[in-house]
Short mmCIF file of C-alpha atoms in Angstrom, two decimals:
data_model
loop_
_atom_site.label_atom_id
_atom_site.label_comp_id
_atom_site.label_asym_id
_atom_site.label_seq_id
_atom_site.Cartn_x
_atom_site.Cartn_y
_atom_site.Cartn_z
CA UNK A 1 59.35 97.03 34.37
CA UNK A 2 57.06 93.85 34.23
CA UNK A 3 57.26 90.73 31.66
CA UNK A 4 53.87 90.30 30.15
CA UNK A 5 52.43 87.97 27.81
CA UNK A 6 54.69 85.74 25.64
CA UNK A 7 58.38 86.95 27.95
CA UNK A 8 57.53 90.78 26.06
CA UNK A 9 58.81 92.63 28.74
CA UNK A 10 57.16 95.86 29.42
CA UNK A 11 58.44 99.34 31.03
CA UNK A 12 56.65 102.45 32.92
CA UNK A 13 57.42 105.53 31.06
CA UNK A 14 57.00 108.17 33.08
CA UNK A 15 56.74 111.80 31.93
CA UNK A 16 56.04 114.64 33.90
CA UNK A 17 52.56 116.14 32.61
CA UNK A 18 51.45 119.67 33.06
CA UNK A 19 51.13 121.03 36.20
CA UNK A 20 54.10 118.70 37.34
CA UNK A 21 52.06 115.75 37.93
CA UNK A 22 53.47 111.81 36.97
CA UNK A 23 51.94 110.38 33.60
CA UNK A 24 52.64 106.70 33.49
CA UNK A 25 52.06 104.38 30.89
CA UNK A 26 52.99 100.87 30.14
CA UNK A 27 54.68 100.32 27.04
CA UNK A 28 56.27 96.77 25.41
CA UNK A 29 59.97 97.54 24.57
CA UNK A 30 59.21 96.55 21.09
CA UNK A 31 56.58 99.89 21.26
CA UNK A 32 59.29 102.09 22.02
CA UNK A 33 61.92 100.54 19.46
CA UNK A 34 64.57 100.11 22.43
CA UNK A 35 66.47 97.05 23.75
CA UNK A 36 67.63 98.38 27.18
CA UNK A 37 69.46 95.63 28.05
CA UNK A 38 71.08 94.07 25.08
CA UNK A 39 71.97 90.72 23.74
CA UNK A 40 72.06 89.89 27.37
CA UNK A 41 68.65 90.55 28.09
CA UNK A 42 67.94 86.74 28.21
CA UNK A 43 70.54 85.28 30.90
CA UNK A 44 69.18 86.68 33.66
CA UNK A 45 65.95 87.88 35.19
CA UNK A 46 64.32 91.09 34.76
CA UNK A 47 65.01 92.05 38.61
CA UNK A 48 69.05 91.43 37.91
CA UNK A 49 68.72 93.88 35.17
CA UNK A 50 66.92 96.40 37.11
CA UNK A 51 69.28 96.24 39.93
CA UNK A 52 72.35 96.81 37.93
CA UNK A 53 70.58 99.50 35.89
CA UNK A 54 69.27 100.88 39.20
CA UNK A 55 72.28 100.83 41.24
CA UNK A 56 74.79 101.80 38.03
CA UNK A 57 78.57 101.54 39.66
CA UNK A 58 77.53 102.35 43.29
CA UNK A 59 78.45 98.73 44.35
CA UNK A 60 78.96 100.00 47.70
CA UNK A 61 75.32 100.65 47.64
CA UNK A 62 74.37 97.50 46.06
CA UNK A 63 76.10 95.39 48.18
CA UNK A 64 74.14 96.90 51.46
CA UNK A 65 71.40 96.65 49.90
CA UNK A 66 71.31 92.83 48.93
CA UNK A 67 73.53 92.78 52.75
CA UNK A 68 69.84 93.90 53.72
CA UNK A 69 67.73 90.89 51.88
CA UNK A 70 69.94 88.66 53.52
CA UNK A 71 69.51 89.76 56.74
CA UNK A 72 65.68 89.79 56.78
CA UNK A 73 66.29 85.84 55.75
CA UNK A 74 68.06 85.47 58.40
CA UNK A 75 65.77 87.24 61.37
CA UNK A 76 63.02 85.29 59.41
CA UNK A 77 64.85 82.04 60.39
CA UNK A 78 65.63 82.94 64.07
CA UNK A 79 62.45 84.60 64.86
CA UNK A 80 61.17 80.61 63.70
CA UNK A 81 63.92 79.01 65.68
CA UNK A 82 62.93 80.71 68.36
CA UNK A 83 59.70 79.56 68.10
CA UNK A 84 59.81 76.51 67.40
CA UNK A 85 62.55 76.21 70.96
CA UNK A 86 59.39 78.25 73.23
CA UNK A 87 57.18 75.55 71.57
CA UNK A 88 59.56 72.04 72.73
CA UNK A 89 60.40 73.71 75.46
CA UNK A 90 56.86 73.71 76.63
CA UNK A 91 56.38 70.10 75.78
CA UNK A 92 58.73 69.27 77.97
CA UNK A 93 57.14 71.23 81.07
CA UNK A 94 53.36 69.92 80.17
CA UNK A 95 53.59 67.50 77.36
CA UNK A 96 53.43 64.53 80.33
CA UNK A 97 50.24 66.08 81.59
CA UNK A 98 48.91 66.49 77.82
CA UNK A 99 50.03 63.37 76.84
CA UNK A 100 48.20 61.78 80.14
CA UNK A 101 44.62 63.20 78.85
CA UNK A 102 44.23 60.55 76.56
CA UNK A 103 45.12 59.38 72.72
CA UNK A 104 43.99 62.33 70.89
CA UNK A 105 45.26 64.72 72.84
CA UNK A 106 48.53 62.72 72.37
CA UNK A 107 48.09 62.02 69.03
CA UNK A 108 48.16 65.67 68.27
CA UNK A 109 50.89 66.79 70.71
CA UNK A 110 53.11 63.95 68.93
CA UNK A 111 51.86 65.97 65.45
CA UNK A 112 53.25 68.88 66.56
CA UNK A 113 56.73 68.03 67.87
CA UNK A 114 57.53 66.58 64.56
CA UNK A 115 56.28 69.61 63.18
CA UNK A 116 58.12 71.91 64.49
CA UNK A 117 60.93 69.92 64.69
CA UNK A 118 61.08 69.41 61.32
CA UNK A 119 60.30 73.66 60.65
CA UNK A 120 63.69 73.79 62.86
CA UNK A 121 65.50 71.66 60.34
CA UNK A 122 64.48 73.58 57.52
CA UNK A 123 65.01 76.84 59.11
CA UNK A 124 68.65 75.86 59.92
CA UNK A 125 69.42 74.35 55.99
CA UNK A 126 68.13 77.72 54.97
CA UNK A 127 70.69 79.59 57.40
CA UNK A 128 73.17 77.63 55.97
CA UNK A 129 72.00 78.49 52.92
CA UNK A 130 73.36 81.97 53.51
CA UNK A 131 76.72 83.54 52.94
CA UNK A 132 78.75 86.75 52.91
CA UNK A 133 77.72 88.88 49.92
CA UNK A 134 81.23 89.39 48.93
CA UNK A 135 82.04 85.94 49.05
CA UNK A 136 79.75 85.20 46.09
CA UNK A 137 81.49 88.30 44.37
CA UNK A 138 82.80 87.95 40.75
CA UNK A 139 83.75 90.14 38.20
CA UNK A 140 80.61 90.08 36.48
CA UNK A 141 78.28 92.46 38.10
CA UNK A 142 75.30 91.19 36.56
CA UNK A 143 76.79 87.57 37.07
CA UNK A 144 77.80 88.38 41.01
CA UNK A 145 73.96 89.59 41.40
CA UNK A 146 71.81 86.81 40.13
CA UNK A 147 73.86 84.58 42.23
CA UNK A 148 73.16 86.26 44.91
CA UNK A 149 69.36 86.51 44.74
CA UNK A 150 69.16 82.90 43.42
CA UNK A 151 71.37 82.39 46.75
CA UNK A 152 68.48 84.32 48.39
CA UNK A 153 65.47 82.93 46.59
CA UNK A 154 66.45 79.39 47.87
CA UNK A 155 66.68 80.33 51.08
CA UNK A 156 63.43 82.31 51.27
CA UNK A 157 61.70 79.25 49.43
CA UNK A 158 63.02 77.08 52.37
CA UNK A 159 61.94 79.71 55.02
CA UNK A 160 58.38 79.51 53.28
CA UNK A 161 57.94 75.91 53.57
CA UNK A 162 59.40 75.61 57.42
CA UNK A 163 56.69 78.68 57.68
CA UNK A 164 54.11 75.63 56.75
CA UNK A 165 55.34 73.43 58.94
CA UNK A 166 55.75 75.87 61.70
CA UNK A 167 52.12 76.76 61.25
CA UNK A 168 50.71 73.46 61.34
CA UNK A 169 52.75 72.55 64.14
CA UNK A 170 51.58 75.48 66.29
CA UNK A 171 47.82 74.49 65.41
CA UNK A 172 48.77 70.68 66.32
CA UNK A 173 50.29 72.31 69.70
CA UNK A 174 46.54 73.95 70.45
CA UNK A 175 44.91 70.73 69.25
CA UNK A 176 47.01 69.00 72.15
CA UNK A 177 46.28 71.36 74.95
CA UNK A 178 42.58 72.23 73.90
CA UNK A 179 41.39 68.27 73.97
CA UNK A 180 43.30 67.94 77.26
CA UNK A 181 41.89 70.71 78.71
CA UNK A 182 38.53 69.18 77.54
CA UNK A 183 39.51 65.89 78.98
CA UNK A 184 41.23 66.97 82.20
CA UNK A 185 37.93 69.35 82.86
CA UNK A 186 35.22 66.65 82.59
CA UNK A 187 37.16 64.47 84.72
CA UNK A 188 36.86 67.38 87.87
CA UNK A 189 33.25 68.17 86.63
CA UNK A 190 32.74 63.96 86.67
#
């Protein structure tokens, strides 16, 4: 299912075509005279629907699978924590010698550290971001799982933008050690 132009939301009908091959077509709701979701329909997003028609009253099932979405956003967040640690801890063997090869090579390495700094920061607001599934349980199933993928959501939007910084930072990091390799090689040629 897919909203299209002006919120019509739109479906796949699939039909199984002869020979026992897949036919789909998409169809407006309106085109096929069905509401599938209700007076409801509006509250929440199309993906909240879907899951709770998907799913039906395997909770159990639901729950491991949102469980799942949470987990990626939180191996997204380490595996950039982890980073951005191998990156400061490398300043801290060779950012004297970097910072040594002169201003721009300084300038740079000083870019980076509050770069990735500040990707750590983000990283660790979206990890607290994060909590149990079935602590943001409530009686309303629908209810229970836009909160949780607005919970989500957030935390992936956060993850994106300390992706940015992480990114930029890691470039500012190459900037640093490329110009003072530059810098530190003409001086032996010289």
């Amino acid at each position: 299912a897919e909203e299209g132009e002006g919120g019509v939301v739109k479906v796949m009908v699939e039909e199984v075509a002869p020979g026992g091959s897949m036919v789909g077509e998409v169809v407006s709701l309106e085109e096929r005279g069905q509401d599938l979701w209700g007076e409801e329909m509006g509250m929440y997003s199309l993906e909240v629907v879907m899951l709770e028609e998907i799913y039906g009253g395997k909770k159990d099932a639901l729950i491991d699978m949102l469980n799942g979405q949470l987990n990626i956003i939180v191996t997204q967040a380490q595996v950039y924590l982890g980073l951005c640690g191998l990156c400061l801890a490398v300043t801290g063997y060779s950012g004297g010698n970097v910072m040594r090869s002169g201003t721009i090579s300084s300038g740079f390495l000083v870019g980076g550290i509050v770069l990735i700094t500040l990707c750590a920061a983000i990283c660790l607001l979206a990890l607290l971001q994060c909590k149990w599934v079935t602590e943001m349980m409530v009686r309303d199933t629908r209810l229970w799982i836009h909160n949780t993928l607005a919970r989500r959501s957030r935390s992936q939007r956060l993850l994106n933008v300390s992706a940015f910084f992480l990114s930029f930072g890691l470039v500012s990091y190459l900037g640093a050690v490329c110009f003072a390799a530059i810098r530190q090689g003409g001086e032996l040629v010289g």
